[in-house]
mmCIF file of C-alpha atoms in Angstrom:
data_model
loop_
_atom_site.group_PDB
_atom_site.id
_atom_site.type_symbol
_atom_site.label_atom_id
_atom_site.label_comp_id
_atom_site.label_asym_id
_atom_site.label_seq_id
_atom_site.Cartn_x
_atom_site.Cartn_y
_atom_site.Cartn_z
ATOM 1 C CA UNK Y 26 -156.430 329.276 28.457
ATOM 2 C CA UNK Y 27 -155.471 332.412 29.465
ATOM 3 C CA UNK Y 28 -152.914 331.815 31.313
ATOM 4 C CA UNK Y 29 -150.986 329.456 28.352
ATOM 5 C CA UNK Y 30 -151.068 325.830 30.704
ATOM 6 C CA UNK Y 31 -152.969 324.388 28.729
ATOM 7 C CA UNK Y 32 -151.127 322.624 25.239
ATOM 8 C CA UNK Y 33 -152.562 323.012 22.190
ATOM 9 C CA UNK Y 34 -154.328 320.232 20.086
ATOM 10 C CA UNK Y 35 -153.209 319.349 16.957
ATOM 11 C CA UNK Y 36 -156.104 317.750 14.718
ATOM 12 C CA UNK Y 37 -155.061 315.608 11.968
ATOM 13 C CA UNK Y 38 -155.838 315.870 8.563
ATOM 14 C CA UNK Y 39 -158.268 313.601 7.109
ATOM 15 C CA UNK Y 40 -155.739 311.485 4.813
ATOM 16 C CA UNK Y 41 -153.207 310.978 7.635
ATOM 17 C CA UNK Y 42 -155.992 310.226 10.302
ATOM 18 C CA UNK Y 43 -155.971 306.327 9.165
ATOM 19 C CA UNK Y 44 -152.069 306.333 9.589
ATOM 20 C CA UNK Y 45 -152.607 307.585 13.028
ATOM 21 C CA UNK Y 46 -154.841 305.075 14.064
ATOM 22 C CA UNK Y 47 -152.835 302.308 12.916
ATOM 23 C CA UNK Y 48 -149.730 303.593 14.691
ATOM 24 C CA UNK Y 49 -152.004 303.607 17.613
ATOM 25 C CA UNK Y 50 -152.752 300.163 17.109
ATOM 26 C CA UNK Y 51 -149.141 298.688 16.353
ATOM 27 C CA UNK Y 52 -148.292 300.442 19.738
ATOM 28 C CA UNK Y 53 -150.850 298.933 21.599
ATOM 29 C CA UNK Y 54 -149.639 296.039 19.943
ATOM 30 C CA UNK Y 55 -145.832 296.294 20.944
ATOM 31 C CA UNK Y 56 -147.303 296.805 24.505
ATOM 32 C CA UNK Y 57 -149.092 293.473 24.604
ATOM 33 C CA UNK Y 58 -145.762 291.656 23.377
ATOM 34 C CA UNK Y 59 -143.604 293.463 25.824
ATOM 35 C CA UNK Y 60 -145.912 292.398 28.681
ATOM 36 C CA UNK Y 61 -145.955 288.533 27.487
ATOM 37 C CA UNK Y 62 -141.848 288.688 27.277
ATOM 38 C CA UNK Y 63 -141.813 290.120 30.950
ATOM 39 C CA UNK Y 64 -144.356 287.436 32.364
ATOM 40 C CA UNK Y 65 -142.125 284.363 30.274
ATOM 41 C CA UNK Y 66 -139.004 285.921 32.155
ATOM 42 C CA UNK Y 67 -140.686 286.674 35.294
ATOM 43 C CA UNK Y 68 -141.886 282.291 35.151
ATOM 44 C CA UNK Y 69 -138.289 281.480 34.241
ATOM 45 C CA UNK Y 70 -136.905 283.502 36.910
ATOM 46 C CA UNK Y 71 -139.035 282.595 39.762
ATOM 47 C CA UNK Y 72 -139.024 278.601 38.701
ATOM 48 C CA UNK Y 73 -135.621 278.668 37.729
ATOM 49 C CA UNK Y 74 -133.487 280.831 39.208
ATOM 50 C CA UNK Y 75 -131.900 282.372 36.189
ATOM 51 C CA UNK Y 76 -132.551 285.538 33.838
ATOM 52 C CA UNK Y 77 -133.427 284.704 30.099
ATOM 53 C CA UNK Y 78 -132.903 287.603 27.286
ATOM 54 C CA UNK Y 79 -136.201 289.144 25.698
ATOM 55 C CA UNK Y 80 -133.717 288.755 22.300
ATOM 56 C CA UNK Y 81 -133.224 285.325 23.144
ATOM 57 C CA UNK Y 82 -137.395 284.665 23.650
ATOM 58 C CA UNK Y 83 -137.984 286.182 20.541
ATOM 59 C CA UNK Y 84 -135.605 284.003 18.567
ATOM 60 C CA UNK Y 85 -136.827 280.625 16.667
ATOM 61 C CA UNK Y 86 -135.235 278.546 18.125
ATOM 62 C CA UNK Y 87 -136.658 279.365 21.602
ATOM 63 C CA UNK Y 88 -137.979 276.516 23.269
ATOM 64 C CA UNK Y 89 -139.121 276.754 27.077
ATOM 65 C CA UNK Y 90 -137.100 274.930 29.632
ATOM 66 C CA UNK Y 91 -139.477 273.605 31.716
ATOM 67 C CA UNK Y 92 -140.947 269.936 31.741
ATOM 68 C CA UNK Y 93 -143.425 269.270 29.194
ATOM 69 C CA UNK Y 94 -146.982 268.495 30.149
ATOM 70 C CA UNK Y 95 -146.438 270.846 33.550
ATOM 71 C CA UNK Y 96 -148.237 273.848 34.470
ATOM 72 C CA UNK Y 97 -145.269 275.709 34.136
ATOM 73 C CA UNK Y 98 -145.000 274.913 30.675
ATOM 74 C CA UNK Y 99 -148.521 275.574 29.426
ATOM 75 C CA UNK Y 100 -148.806 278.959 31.407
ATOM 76 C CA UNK Y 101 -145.408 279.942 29.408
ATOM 77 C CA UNK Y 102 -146.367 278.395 26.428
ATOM 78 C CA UNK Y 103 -149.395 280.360 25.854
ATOM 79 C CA UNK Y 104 -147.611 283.634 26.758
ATOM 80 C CA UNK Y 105 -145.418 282.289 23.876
ATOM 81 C CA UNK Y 106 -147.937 281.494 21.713
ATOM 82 C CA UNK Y 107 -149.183 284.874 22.147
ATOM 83 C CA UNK Y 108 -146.042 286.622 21.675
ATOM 84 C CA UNK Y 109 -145.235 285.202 18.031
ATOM 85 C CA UNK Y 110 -148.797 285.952 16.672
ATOM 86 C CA UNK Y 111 -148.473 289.391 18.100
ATOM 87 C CA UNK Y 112 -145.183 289.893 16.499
ATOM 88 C CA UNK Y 113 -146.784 288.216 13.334
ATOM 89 C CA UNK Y 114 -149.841 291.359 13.760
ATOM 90 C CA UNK Y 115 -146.883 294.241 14.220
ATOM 91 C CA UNK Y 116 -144.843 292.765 11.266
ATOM 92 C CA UNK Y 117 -147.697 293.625 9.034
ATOM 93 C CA UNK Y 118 -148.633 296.636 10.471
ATOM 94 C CA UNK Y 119 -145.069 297.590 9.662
ATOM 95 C CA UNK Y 120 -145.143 296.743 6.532
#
């Protein structure tokens, strides 16, 4: 401390301590999501041969292009699945 490397701490009032925490949360959130649209474009991309937009996943009308009832499919389908309930969790938070 004496020599001033260390930074100082900041500690959060009580009433903004629960805003905190949820900000915490919605970017732990947005983390999870990001990693799910990386591994559905990494599957695309290795399958494939082809990139596919993280603003094109996260439209509606996204569907997968891989044959249904293959491995391929399910594995991306449940890193879909994911993705739109987490975006369904961060939509809230924002709220």
């Amino acid at each position: 401390m004496r020599l001033g490397i260390l930074p100082t701490g900041h500690i959060y009032p009580s009433e903004y301590r629960q805003v905190r925490d949820l900000l915490r949360r919605r970017r732990q959130l947005v983390k999870h999501a990001s990693s799910h649209i990386i591994s559905i474009q990494n599957q695309i991309w290795r399958s494939l041969g082809y990139r596919v937009n993280c603003v094109d996943i996260r439209k509606k009308t996204f569907t997968l292009p891989f044959e249904l009832d293959r491995f391929l499919y399910h594995s991306a389908n449940s890193n879909l699945t994911m993705l739109k309930a987490l975006d369904k969790q961060i939509a809230i938070i924002e709220k």
